[in-house]
Amino acid sequence: MARPTTTVAITSPTSNPTYSTGDPFLTLGGTASDDVRVIWVMWDDRGASGMAIGTTNWTASGIVLHLGSNLLTVAALDVAGYITTATLTVTLSVQFTFTDDQLIAGTLTADPPIADPQLMTSA
């Protein structure tokens, strides 16, 4: 049996094996090829998965990252039934800024409190 020639690569947001971000929403992009045809490309992260748009040049958007390390696997299926994968480890870190400024640190509300006239008493 001939060895499959299917390839898949992640090229965006990086072609490196690791990537760090502060944004919990990620879009992946890349390429896939085969000597005959790639049927589909999909992504998976801890059981959450979805189909990419396109095959030769594909995009997978709407990926929600978890805080910490996320191992994203992209898989391409060819017409012979072979699956080829590529992985990207994405680290989501949130930078917190601590302040003692009450205007920044306090709770913000959309509307100021309104006094109930029935609860008000006159002296």
mmCIF file of C-alpha atoms in Angstrom:
data_model
loop_
_atom_site.group_PDB
_atom_site.id
_atom_site.type_symbol
_atom_site.label_atom_id
_atom_site.label_comp_id
_atom_site.label_asym_id
_atom_site.label_seq_id
_atom_site.Cartn_x
_atom_site.Cartn_y
_atom_site.Cartn_z
ATOM 1 C CA MET A 1 0.000 0.000 0.000
ATOM 2 C CA ALA A 2 1.328 3.429 -0.907
ATOM 3 C CA ARG A 3 2.269 5.834 1.827
ATOM 4 C CA PRO A 4 -0.220 8.731 2.138
ATOM 5 C CA THR A 5 0.977 12.088 0.892
ATOM 6 C CA THR A 6 -1.459 14.165 2.911
ATOM 7 C CA THR A 7 0.029 17.126 4.765
ATOM 8 C CA VAL A 8 -1.480 19.715 7.072
ATOM 9 C CA ALA A 9 0.227 22.766 8.544
ATOM 10 C CA ILE A 10 -0.760 25.540 10.919
ATOM 11 C CA THR A 11 0.599 28.861 9.660
ATOM 12 C CA SER A 12 -1.450 31.429 11.547
ATOM 13 C CA PRO A 13 -1.227 32.964 14.130
ATOM 14 C CA THR A 14 2.225 31.321 13.961
ATOM 15 C CA SER A 15 3.995 28.436 12.313
ATOM 16 C CA ASN A 16 5.942 27.820 15.544
ATOM 17 C CA PRO A 17 4.875 24.912 17.798
ATOM 18 C CA THR A 18 3.922 27.298 20.649
ATOM 19 C CA TYR A 19 2.071 30.602 20.894
ATOM 20 C CA SER A 20 1.095 32.894 23.797
ATOM 21 C CA THR A 21 -1.810 35.307 23.845
ATOM 22 C CA GLY A 22 -4.024 37.331 26.170
ATOM 23 C CA ASP A 23 -7.054 36.996 23.869
ATOM 24 C CA PRO A 24 -9.383 34.079 24.740
ATOM 25 C CA PHE A 25 -10.644 33.865 21.147
ATOM 26 C CA LEU A 26 -8.381 32.369 18.504
ATOM 27 C CA THR A 27 -8.446 31.968 14.754
ATOM 28 C CA LEU A 28 -6.186 29.380 13.170
ATOM 29 C CA GLY A 29 -5.140 29.317 9.549
ATOM 30 C CA GLY A 30 -3.079 26.977 7.470
ATOM 31 C CA THR A 31 -2.693 24.706 4.498
ATOM 32 C CA ALA A 32 -3.462 21.088 3.642
ATOM 33 C CA SER A 33 -2.576 19.068 0.577
ATOM 34 C CA ASP A 34 -2.792 15.584 -0.861
ATOM 35 C CA ASP A 35 -1.875 13.975 -4.170
ATOM 36 C CA VAL A 36 -5.600 13.481 -4.867
ATOM 37 C CA ARG A 37 -7.809 15.630 -2.602
ATOM 38 C CA VAL A 38 -8.299 16.706 1.011
ATOM 39 C CA ILE A 39 -11.922 16.138 2.050
ATOM 40 C CA TRP A 40 -11.989 18.163 5.277
ATOM 41 C CA VAL A 41 -9.904 19.922 7.897
ATOM 42 C CA MET A 42 -11.036 20.135 11.523
ATOM 43 C CA TRP A 43 -9.644 21.297 14.882
ATOM 44 C CA ASP A 44 -9.901 19.885 18.391
ATOM 45 C CA ASP A 45 -9.037 21.209 21.857
ATOM 46 C CA ARG A 46 -9.993 19.161 24.939
ATOM 47 C CA GLY A 47 -13.074 17.776 23.249
ATOM 48 C CA ALA A 48 -14.245 21.088 21.791
ATOM 49 C CA SER A 49 -13.966 20.849 18.029
ATOM 50 C CA GLY A 50 -15.086 22.350 14.780
ATOM 51 C CA MET A 51 -14.690 22.228 11.043
ATOM 52 C CA ALA A 52 -12.359 24.598 9.246
ATOM 53 C CA ILE A 53 -13.506 26.563 6.235
ATOM 54 C CA GLY A 54 -11.588 25.467 3.160
ATOM 55 C CA THR A 55 -9.122 22.658 2.637
ATOM 56 C CA THR A 56 -6.102 23.719 0.552
ATOM 57 C CA ASN A 57 -6.063 27.012 2.467
ATOM 58 C CA TRP A 58 -8.186 26.697 5.575
ATOM 59 C CA THR A 59 -9.350 28.913 8.445
ATOM 60 C CA ALA A 60 -10.809 27.864 11.788
ATOM 61 C CA SER A 61 -12.329 30.690 13.811
ATOM 62 C CA GLY A 62 -14.303 31.014 17.028
ATOM 63 C CA ILE A 63 -11.936 28.814 19.034
ATOM 64 C CA VAL A 64 -12.368 29.623 22.727
ATOM 65 C CA LEU A 65 -9.212 29.127 24.772
ATOM 66 C CA HIS A 66 -8.993 28.035 28.398
ATOM 67 C CA LEU A 67 -6.747 29.872 30.832
ATOM 68 C CA GLY A 68 -3.331 28.215 30.748
ATOM 69 C CA SER A 69 -2.140 25.701 28.179
ATOM 70 C CA ASN A 70 -4.319 24.622 25.243
ATOM 71 C CA LEU A 71 -3.194 21.828 22.927
ATOM 72 C CA LEU A 72 -4.884 22.437 19.575
ATOM 73 C CA THR A 73 -4.840 19.616 17.056
ATOM 74 C CA VAL A 74 -5.724 20.175 13.416
ATOM 75 C CA ALA A 75 -6.557 17.114 11.336
ATOM 76 C CA ALA A 76 -6.897 16.714 7.563
ATOM 77 C CA LEU A 77 -8.671 13.744 5.947
ATOM 78 C CA ASP A 78 -7.863 12.635 2.389
ATOM 79 C CA VAL A 79 -10.066 10.631 -0.002
ATOM 80 C CA ALA A 80 -8.278 7.379 0.887
ATOM 81 C CA GLY A 81 -9.284 7.816 4.546
ATOM 82 C CA TYR A 82 -5.874 8.832 5.906
ATOM 83 C CA ILE A 83 -5.788 11.461 8.622
ATOM 84 C CA THR A 84 -2.764 13.686 9.144
ATOM 85 C CA THR A 85 -2.433 16.038 12.120
ATOM 86 C CA ALA A 86 -0.549 19.123 13.235
ATOM 87 C CA THR A 87 -0.512 20.620 16.716
ATOM 88 C CA LEU A 88 -0.099 24.025 18.300
ATOM 89 C CA THR A 89 0.207 24.653 22.035
ATOM 90 C CA VAL A 90 -1.416 27.986 22.888
ATOM 91 C CA THR A 91 -0.955 29.540 26.309
ATOM 92 C CA LEU A 92 -3.678 31.955 27.389
ATOM 93 C CA SER A 93 -2.543 34.274 30.130
ATOM 94 C CA VAL A 94 -4.451 37.221 31.497
ATOM 95 C CA GLN A 95 -2.490 40.133 32.843
ATOM 96 C CA PHE A 96 -4.063 41.622 35.951
ATOM 97 C CA THR A 97 -3.378 45.185 37.019
ATOM 98 C CA PHE A 98 -3.880 45.960 40.681
ATOM 99 C CA THR A 99 -4.719 49.475 41.773
ATOM 100 C CA ASP A 100 -5.857 51.342 44.864
ATOM 101 C CA ASP A 101 -7.675 53.964 42.782
ATOM 102 C CA GLN A 102 -11.304 53.689 43.920
ATOM 103 C CA LEU A 103 -12.640 54.923 40.590
ATOM 104 C CA ILE A 104 -10.948 52.059 38.802
ATOM 105 C CA ALA A 105 -11.149 49.362 41.471
ATOM 106 C CA GLY A 106 -14.736 50.041 42.612
ATOM 107 C CA THR A 107 -17.865 48.383 41.326
ATOM 108 C CA LEU A 108 -19.379 50.194 38.386
ATOM 109 C CA THR A 109 -23.106 50.271 37.802
ATOM 110 C CA ALA A 110 -25.022 51.417 34.775
ATOM 111 C CA ASP A 111 -27.443 53.605 36.748
ATOM 112 C CA PRO A 112 -27.051 55.481 40.018
ATOM 113 C CA PRO A 113 -29.180 54.238 42.943
ATOM 114 C CA ILE A 114 -32.660 55.734 43.157
ATOM 115 C CA ALA A 115 -34.246 56.492 46.523
ATOM 116 C CA ASP A 116 -37.722 55.080 47.123
ATOM 117 C CA PRO A 117 -39.947 58.008 48.179
ATOM 118 C CA GLN A 118 -42.150 55.708 50.283
ATOM 119 C CA LEU A 119 -39.197 54.744 52.435
ATOM 120 C CA MET A 120 -38.225 58.355 53.088
ATOM 121 C CA THR A 121 -39.649 59.954 56.234
ATOM 122 C CA SER A 122 -39.827 63.594 57.063
ATOM 123 C CA ALA A 123 -38.669 64.910 60.385
#
